[in-house]
mmCIF file of C-alpha atoms in Angstrom:
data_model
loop_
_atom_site.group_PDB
_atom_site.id
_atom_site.type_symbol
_atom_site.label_atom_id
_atom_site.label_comp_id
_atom_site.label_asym_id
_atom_site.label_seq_id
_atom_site.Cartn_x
_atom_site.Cartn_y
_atom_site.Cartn_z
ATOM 1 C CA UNK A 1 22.391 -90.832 97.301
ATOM 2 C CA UNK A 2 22.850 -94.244 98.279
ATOM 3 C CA UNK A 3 19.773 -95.102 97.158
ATOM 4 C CA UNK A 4 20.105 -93.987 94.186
ATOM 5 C CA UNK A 5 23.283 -96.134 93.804
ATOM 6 C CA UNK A 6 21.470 -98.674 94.693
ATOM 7 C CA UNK A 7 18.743 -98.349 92.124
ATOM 8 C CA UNK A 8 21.441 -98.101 89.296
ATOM 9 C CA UNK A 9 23.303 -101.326 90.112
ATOM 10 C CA UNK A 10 20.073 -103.077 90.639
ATOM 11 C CA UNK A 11 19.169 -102.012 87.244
ATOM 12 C CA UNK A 12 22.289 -102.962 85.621
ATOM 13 C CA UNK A 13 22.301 -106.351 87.286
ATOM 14 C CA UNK A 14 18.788 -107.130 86.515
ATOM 15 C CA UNK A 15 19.168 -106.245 83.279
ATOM 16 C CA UNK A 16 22.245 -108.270 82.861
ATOM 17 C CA UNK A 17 20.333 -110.771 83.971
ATOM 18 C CA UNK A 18 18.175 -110.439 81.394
ATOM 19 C CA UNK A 19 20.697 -110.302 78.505
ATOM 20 C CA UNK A 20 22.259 -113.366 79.477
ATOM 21 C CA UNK A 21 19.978 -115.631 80.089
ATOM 22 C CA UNK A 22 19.073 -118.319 77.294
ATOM 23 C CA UNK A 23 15.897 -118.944 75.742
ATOM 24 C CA UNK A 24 13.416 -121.768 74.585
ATOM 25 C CA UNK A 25 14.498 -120.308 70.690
ATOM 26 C CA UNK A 26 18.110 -120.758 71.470
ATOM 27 C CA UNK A 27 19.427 -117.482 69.903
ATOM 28 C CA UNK A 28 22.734 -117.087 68.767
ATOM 29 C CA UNK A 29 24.946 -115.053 71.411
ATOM 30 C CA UNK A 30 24.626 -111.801 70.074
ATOM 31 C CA UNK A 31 20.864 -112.011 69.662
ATOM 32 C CA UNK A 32 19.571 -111.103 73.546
ATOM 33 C CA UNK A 33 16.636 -108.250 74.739
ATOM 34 C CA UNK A 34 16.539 -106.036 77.434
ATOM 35 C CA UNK A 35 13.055 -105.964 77.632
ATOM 36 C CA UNK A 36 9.660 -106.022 75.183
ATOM 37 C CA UNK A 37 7.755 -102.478 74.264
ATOM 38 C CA UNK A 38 4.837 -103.253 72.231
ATOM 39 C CA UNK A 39 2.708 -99.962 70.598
ATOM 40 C CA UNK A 40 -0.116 -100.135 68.414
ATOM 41 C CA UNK A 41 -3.508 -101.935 68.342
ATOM 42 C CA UNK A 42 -5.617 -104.408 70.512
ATOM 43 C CA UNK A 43 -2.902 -107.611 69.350
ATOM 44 C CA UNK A 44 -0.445 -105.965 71.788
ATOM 45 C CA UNK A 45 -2.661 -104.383 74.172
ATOM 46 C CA UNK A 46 -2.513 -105.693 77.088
ATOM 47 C CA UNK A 47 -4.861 -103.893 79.096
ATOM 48 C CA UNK A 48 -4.733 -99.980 78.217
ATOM 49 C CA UNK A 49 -8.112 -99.852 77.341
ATOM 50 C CA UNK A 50 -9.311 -100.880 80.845
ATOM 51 C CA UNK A 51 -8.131 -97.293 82.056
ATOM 52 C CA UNK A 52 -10.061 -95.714 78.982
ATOM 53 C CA UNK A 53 -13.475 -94.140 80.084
ATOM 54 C CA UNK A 54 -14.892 -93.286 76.599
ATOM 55 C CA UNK A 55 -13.793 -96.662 74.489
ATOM 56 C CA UNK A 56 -16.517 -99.069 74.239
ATOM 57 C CA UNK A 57 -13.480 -101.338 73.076
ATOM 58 C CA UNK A 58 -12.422 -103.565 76.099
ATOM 59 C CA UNK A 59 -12.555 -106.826 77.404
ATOM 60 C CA UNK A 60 -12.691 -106.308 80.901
ATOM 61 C CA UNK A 61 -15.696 -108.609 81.850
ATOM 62 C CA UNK A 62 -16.091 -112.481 81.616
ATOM 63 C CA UNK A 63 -15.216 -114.862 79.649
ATOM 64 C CA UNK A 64 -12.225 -112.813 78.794
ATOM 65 C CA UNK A 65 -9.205 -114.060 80.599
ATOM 66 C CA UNK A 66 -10.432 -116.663 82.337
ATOM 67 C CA UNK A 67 -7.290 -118.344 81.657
ATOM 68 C CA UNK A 68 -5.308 -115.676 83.122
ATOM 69 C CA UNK A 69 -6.811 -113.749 85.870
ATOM 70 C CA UNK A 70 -4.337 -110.720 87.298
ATOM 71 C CA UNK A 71 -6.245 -109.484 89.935
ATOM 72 C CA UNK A 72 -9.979 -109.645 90.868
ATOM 73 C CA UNK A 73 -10.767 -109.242 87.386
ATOM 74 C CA UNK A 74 -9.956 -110.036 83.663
ATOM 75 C CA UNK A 75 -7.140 -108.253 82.812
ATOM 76 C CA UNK A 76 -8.037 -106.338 79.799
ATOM 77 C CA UNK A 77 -6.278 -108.918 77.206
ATOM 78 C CA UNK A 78 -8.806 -109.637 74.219
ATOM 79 C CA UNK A 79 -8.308 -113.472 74.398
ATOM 80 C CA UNK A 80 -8.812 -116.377 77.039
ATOM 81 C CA UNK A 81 -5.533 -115.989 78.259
ATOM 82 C CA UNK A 82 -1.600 -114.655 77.539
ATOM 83 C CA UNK A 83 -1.348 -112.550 74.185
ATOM 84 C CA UNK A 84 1.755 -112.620 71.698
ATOM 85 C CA UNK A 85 3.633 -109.724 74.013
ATOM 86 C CA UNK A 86 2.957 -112.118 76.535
ATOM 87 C CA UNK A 87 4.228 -114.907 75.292
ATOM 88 C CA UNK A 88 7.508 -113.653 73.763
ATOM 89 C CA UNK A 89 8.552 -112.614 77.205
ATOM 90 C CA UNK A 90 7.980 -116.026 78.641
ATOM 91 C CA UNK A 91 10.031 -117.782 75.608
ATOM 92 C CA UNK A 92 13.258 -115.037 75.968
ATOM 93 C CA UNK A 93 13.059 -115.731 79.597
ATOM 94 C CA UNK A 94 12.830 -111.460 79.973
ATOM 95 C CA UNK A 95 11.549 -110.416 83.431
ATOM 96 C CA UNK A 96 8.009 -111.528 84.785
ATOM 97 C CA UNK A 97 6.918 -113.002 81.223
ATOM 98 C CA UNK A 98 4.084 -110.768 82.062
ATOM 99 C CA UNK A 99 3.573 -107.525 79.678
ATOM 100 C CA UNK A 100 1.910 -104.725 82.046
ATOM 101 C CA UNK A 101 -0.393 -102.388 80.370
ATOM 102 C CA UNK A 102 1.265 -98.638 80.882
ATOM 103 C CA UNK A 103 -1.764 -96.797 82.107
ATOM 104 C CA UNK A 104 -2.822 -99.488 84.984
ATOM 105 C CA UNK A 105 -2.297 -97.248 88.104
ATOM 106 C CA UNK A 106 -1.061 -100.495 89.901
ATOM 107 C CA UNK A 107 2.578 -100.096 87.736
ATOM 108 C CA UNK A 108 5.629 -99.780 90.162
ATOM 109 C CA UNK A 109 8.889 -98.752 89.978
ATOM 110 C CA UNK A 110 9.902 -102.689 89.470
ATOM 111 C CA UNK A 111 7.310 -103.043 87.034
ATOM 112 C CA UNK A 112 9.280 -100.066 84.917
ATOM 113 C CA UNK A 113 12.447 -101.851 85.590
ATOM 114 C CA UNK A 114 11.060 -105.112 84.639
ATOM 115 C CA UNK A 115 11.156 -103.630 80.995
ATOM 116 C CA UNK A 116 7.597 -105.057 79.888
ATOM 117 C CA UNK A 117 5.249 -102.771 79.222
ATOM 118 C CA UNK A 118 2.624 -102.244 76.366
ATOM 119 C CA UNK A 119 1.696 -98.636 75.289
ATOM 120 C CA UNK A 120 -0.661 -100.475 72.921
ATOM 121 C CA UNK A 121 -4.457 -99.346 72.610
ATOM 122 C CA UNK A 122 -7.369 -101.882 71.065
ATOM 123 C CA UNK A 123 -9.100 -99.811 68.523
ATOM 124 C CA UNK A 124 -5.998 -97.719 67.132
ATOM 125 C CA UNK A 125 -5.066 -97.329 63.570
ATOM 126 C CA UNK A 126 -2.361 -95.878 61.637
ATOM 127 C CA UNK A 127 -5.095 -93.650 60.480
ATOM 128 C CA UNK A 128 -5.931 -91.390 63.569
ATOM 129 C CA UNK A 129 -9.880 -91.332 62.349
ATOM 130 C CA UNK A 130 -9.447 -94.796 63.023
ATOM 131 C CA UNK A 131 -8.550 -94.300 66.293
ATOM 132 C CA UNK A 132 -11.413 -91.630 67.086
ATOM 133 C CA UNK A 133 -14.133 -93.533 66.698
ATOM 134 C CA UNK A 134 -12.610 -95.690 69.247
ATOM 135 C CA UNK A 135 -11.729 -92.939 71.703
ATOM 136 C CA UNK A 136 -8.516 -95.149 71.587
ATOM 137 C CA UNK A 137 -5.038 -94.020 72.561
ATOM 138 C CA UNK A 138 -3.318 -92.526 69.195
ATOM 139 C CA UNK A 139 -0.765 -93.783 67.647
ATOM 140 C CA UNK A 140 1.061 -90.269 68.562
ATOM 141 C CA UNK A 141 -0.372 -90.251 72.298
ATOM 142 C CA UNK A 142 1.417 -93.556 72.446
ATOM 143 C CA UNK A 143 4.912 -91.789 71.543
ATOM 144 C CA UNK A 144 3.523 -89.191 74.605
ATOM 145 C CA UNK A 145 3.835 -92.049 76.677
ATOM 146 C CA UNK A 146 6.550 -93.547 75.946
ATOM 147 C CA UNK A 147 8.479 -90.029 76.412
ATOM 148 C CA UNK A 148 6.589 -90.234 79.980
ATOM 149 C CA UNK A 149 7.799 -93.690 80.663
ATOM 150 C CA UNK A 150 11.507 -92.577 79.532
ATOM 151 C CA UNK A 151 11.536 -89.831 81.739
ATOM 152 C CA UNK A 152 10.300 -92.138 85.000
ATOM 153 C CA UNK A 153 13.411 -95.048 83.867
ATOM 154 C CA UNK A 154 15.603 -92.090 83.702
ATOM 155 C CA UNK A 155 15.227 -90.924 87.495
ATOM 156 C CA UNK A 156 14.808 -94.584 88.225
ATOM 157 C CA UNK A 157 18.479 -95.427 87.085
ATOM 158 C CA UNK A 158 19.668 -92.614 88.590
ATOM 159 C CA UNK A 159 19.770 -90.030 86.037
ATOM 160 C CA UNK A 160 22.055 -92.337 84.042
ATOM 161 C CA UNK A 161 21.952 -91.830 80.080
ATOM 162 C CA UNK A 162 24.195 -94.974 79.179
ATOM 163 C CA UNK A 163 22.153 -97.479 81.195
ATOM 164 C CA UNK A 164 19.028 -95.916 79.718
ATOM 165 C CA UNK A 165 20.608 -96.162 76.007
ATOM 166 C CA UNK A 166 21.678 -99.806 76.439
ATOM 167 C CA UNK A 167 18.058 -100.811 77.339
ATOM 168 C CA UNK A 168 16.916 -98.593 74.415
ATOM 169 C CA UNK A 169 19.201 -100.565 72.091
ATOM 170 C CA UNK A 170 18.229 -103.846 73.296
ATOM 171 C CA UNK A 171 14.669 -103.825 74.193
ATOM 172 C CA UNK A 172 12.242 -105.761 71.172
ATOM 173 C CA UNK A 173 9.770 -102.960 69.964
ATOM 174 C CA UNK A 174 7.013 -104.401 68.464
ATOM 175 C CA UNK A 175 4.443 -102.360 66.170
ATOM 176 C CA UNK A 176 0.993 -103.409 65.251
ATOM 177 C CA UNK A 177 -1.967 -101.620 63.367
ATOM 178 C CA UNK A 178 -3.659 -101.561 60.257
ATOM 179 C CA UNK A 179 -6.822 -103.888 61.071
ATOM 180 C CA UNK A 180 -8.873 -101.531 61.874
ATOM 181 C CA UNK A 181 -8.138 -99.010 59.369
ATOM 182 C CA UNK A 182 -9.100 -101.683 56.601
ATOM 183 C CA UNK A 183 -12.164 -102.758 58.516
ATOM 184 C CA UNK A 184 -13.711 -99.214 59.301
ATOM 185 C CA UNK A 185 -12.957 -98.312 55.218
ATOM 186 C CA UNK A 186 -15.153 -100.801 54.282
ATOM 187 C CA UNK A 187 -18.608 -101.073 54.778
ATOM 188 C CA UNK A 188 -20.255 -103.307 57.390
ATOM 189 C CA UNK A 189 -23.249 -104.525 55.425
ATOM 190 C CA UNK A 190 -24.269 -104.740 51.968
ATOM 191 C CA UNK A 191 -26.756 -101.311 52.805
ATOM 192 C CA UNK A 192 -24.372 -99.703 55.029
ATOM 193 C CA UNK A 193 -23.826 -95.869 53.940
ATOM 194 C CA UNK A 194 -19.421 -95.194 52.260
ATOM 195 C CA UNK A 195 -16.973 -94.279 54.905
ATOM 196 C CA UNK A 196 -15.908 -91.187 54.717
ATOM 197 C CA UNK A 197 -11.905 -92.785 53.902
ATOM 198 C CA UNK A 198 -13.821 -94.506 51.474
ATOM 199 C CA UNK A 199 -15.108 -91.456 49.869
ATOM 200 C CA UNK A 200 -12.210 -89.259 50.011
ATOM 201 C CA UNK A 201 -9.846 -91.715 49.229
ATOM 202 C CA UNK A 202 -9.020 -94.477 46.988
ATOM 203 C CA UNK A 203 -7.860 -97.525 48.489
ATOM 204 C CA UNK A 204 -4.951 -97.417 46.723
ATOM 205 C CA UNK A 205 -4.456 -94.448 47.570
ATOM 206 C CA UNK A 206 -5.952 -95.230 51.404
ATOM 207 C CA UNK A 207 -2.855 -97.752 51.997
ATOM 208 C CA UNK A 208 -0.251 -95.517 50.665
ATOM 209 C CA UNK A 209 -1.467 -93.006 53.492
ATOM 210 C CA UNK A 210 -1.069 -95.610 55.836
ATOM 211 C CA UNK A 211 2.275 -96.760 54.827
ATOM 212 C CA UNK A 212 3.250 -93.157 55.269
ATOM 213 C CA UNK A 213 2.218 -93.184 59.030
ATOM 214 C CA UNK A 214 4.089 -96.840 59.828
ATOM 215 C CA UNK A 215 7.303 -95.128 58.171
ATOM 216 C CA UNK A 216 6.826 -91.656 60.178
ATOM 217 C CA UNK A 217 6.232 -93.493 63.303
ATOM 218 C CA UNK A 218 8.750 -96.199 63.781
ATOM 219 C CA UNK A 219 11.249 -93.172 62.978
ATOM 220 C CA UNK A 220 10.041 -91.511 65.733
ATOM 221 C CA UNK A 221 10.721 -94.200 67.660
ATOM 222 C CA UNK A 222 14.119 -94.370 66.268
ATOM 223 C CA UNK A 223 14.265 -90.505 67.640
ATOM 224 C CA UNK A 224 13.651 -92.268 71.100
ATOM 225 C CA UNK A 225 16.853 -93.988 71.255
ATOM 226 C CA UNK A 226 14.631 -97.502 69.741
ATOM 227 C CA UNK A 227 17.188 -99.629 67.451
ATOM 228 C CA UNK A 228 14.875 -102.833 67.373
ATOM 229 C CA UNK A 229 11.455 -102.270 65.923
ATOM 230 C CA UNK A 230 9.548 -105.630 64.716
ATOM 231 C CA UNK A 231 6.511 -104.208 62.504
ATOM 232 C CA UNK A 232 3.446 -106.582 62.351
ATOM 233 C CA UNK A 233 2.126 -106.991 59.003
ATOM 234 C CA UNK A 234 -1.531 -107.426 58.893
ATOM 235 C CA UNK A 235 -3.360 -110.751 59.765
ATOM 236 C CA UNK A 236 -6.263 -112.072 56.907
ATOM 237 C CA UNK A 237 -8.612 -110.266 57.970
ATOM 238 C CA UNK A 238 -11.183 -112.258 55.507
ATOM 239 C CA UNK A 239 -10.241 -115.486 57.634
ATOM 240 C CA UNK A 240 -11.398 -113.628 60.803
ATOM 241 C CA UNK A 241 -14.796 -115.263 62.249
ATOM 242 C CA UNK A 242 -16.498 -111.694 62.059
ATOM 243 C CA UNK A 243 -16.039 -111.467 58.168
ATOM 244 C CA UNK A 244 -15.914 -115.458 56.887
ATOM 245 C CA UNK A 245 -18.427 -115.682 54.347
ATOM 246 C CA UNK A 246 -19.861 -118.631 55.309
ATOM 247 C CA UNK A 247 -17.048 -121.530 55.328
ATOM 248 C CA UNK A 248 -14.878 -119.556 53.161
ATOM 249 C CA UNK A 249 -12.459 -116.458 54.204
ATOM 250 C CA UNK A 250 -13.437 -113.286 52.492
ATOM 251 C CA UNK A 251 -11.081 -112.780 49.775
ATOM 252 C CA UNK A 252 -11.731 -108.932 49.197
ATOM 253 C CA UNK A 253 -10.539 -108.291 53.068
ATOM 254 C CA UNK A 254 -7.688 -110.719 51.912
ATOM 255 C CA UNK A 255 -6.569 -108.628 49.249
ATOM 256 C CA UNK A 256 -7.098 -105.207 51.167
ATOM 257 C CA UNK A 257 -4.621 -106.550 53.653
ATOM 258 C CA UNK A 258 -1.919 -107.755 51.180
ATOM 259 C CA UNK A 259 -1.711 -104.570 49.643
ATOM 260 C CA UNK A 260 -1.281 -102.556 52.751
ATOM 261 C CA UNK A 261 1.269 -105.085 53.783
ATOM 262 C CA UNK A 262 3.111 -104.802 50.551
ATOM 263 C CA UNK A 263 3.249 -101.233 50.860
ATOM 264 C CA UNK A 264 4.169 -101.288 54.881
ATOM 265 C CA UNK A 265 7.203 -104.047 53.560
ATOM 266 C CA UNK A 266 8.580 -101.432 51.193
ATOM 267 C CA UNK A 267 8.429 -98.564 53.171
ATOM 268 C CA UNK A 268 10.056 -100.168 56.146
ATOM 269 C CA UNK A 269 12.757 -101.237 53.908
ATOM 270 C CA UNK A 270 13.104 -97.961 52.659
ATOM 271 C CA UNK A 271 13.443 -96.945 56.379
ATOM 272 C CA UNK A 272 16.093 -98.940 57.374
ATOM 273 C CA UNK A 273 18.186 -98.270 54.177
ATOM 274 C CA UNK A 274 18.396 -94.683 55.364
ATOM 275 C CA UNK A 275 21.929 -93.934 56.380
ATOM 276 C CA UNK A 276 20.827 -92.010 59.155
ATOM 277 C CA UNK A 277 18.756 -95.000 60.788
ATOM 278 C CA UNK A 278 22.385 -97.535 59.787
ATOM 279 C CA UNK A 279 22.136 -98.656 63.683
ATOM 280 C CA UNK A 280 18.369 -99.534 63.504
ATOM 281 C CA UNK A 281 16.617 -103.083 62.276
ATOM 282 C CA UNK A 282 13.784 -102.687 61.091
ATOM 283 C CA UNK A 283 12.278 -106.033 60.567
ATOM 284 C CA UNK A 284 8.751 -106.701 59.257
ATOM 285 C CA UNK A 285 6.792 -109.533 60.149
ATOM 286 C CA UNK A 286 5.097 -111.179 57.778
ATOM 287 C CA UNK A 287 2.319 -112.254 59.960
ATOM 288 C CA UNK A 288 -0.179 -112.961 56.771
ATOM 289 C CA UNK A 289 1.711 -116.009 56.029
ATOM 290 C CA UNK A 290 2.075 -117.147 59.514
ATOM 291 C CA UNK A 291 -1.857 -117.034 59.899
ATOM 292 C CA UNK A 292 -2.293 -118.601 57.017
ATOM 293 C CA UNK A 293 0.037 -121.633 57.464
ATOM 294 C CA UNK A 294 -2.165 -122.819 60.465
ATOM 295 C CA UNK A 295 -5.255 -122.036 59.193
ATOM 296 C CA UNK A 296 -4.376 -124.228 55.731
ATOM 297 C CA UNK A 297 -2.995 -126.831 57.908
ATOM 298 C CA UNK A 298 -4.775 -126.753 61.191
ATOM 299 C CA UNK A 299 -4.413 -130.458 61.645
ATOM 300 C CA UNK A 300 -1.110 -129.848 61.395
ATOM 301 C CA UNK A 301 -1.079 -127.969 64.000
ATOM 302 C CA UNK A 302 -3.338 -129.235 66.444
ATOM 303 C CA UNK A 303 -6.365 -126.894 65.749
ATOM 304 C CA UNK A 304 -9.912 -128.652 65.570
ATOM 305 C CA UNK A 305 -12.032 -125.061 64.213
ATOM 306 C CA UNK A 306 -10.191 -122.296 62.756
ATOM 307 C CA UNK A 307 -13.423 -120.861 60.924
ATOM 308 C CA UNK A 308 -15.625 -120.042 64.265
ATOM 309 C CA UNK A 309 -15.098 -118.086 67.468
ATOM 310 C CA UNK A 310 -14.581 -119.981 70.936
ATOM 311 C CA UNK A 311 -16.707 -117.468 72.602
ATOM 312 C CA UNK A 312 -20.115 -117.215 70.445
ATOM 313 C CA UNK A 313 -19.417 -120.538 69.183
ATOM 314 C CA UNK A 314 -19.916 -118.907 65.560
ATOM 315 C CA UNK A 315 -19.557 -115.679 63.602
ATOM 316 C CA UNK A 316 -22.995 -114.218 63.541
ATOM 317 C CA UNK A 317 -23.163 -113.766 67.231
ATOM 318 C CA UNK A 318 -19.731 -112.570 67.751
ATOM 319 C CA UNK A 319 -18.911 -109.672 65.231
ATOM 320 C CA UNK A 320 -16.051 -107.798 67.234
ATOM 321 C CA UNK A 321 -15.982 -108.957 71.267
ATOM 322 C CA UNK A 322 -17.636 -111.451 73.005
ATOM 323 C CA UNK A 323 -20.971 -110.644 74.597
ATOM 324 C CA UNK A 324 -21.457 -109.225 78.514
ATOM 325 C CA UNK A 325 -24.297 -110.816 78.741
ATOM 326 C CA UNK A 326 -25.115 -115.011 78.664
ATOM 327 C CA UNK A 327 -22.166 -115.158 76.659
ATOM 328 C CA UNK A 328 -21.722 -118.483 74.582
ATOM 329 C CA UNK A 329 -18.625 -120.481 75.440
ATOM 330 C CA UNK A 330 -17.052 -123.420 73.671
ATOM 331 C CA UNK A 331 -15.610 -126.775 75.421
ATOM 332 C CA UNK A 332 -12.129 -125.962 75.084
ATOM 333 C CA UNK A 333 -11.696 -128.742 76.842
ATOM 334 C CA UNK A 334 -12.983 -131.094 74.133
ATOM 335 C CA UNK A 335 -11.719 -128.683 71.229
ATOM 336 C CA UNK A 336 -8.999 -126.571 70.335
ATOM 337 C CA UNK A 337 -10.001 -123.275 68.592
ATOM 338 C CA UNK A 338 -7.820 -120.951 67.085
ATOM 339 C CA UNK A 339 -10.204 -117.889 67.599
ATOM 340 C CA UNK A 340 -11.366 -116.525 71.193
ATOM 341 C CA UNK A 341 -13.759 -113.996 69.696
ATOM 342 C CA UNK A 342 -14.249 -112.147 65.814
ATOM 343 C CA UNK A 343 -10.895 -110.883 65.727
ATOM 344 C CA UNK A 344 -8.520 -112.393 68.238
ATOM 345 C CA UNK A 345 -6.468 -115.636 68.820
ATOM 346 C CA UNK A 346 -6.631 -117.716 72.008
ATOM 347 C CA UNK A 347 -3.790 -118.160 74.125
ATOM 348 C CA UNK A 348 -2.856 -121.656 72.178
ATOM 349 C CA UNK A 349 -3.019 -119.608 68.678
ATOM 350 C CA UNK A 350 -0.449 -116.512 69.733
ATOM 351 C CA UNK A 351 1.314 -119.241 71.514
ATOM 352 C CA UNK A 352 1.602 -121.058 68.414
ATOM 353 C CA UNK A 353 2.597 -117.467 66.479
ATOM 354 C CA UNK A 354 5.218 -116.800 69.366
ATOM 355 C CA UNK A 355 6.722 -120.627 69.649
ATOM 356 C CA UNK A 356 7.158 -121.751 65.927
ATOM 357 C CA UNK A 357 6.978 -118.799 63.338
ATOM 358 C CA UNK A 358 8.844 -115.133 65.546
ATOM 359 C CA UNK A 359 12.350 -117.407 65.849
ATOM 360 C CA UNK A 360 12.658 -116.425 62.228
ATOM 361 C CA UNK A 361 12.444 -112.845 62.566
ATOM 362 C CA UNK A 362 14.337 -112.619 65.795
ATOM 363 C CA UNK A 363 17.305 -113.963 64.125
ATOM 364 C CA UNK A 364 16.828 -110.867 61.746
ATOM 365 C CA UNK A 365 17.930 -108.778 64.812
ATOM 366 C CA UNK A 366 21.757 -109.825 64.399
ATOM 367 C CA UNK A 367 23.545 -106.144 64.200
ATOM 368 C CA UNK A 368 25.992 -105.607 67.897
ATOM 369 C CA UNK A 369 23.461 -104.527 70.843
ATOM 370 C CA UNK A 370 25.418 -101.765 71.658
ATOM 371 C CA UNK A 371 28.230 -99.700 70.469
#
């Protein structure tokens, strides 16, 4: 029993904590988090896919976090160092700074209470074919989790719904797929056989099914007790080293993603003008434009080569991940890429995402934290 107690205030006060403390974006008041959730694809994972036996889709061998060792070994993050989950921890001051993939067997009951965790798997889609070729974690075995990980805070704080329903309400959810449903609708080469999306669906049509799935699942996490959900919008995919053709960013990728993200923008308006979901925001993040800024004005920015990979030093040699074997390596000592492999950022590009361009969609979360 007195244990128990214990847990609860030690909850409460860490959390408090938490809420109060100040950050590098310097927030309004009312604008604090509890903690960072992030679901979705291998942007927010974190690690998941390390605990995966069947996905050929992880990053757990070198030169993959070699700015950011946890442990004896990479840590599972597909980039040289922290990702954007990362990295928003660290600038709201929440906790560790340090977003713990759910599945590592190494998570404690402080890790739960430290209210950073990714249920995030690299390889998801909105579309769960996507996610089966993968032998990802779906984007509903994710909500599975999540019900897990609720259950396990629960007995932690002591069987205590109101502590558990302020963290719900305060915690920054973030969401992030789509990328790989556009890339496995397309084909890979010129002679590569249709998809099977692509012949049972229009892409039109394709997107509108995807939409569908963002909308269904960010109200289930509303179901959850989840008021803040941040929806990524997807990246140019065109502009990724693994599809550049040539020096130029592949403009059909471009437009595939534009048109899912218009149709993800509109349905997650829709969303959060439903009367039943009038305590939610629902905020999503244009993260299109935000790649595209720095890419159009790298020097701006600080970036030397946004059209090439860091590891693989190119495209052709680095379509997806970076290779287990003699694996290329740039001088990132000499030069600042803005690409780790053919679809990921380095630590200084989602640290550039997190720093200068999330501050204005924070501010969008501005309703009270908890009635």
């Amino acid at each position: 029993m007195h244990f128990t107690i214990f847990l609860l205030v030690t909850s409460i006060q860490t959390w408090n904590i938490a809420f109060g403390t100040r950050d590098i974006y310097n927030l309004p008041e009312n604008i604090s988090f509890s903690g960072i959730l992030a679901f979705g694809d291998s942007m927010l994972d974190t690690g998941n896919n390390n605990h995966l036996p069947l996905t050929p889709v992880k990053s757990n061998f070198y030169p993959y976090g070699i700015n950011l060792i946890l442990g004896k070994s990479p840590s599972g993050r597909f980039s040289n160092g922290k990702m954007l989950p990362d990295l928003l921890a660290q600038n709201l001051n929440i906790g560790s700074g340090i977003v713990l993939p759910y599945l590592s067997p190494a998570i404690t009951p402080e890790n739960l209470n430290n209210g950073l965790l990714s249920f995030a798997s690299a390889g998801t889609g909105y579309d769960a074919l996507t996610t089966s070729y993968s032998s990802s974690i779906s984007l509903v075995d994710q909500i599975t989790n999540l019900e897990e990980f609720t259950n396990k805070l629960f007995r932690l704080l002591g069987n205590n719904n109101v502590t558990l329903s302020i963290f719900y309400h305060k915690a920054l959810v973030l969401v992030s797929a789509g990328v790989d449903d556009i890339i496995n609708y397309f084909p890979t080469t010129e002679n590569s056989p249709p998809s099977p999306r692509s012949i049972q669906y229009k892409f039109d049509d394709y997107t509108d099914l995807l939409a569908e799935t963002s909308f269904n699942f960010v109200k289930n996490l509303f179901d959850k007790g989840i008021r803040r959900i941040g929806v990524l919008g997807v990246p140019p995919i065109g502009c990724f080293p693994a599809y550049r053709l040539s020096k130029n960013c592949n403009g059909d990728m471009n437009s595939a993603a534009t048109l899912l993200n218009s149709k993800l923008s509109r349905k997650l308006a829709d969303l959060g003008a439903e009367k039943e979901l009038s305590s939610a925001q629902i905020v999503f993040m244009d993260i299109y434009k935000d790649y595209m800024e720095i890419i159009q004005n790298q020097d701006t920015y600080g970036f030397d080569v946004i059209s090439k990979a860091c590891c693989g030093i190119g495209n052709l040699d680095t379509p997806y991940l970076c290779k287990k074997v003699n694996a290329t390596l740039c001088d990132v000592n000499k030069l600042q890429y803005l690409f780790w492999d053919g679809h990921h950022l380095t630590e200084s590009g989602y640290g550039l995402l997190a720093l200068k361009f999330f501050k204005k969609y924070l501010l969008k979360f501005t309703k009270p934290q908890y009635l």
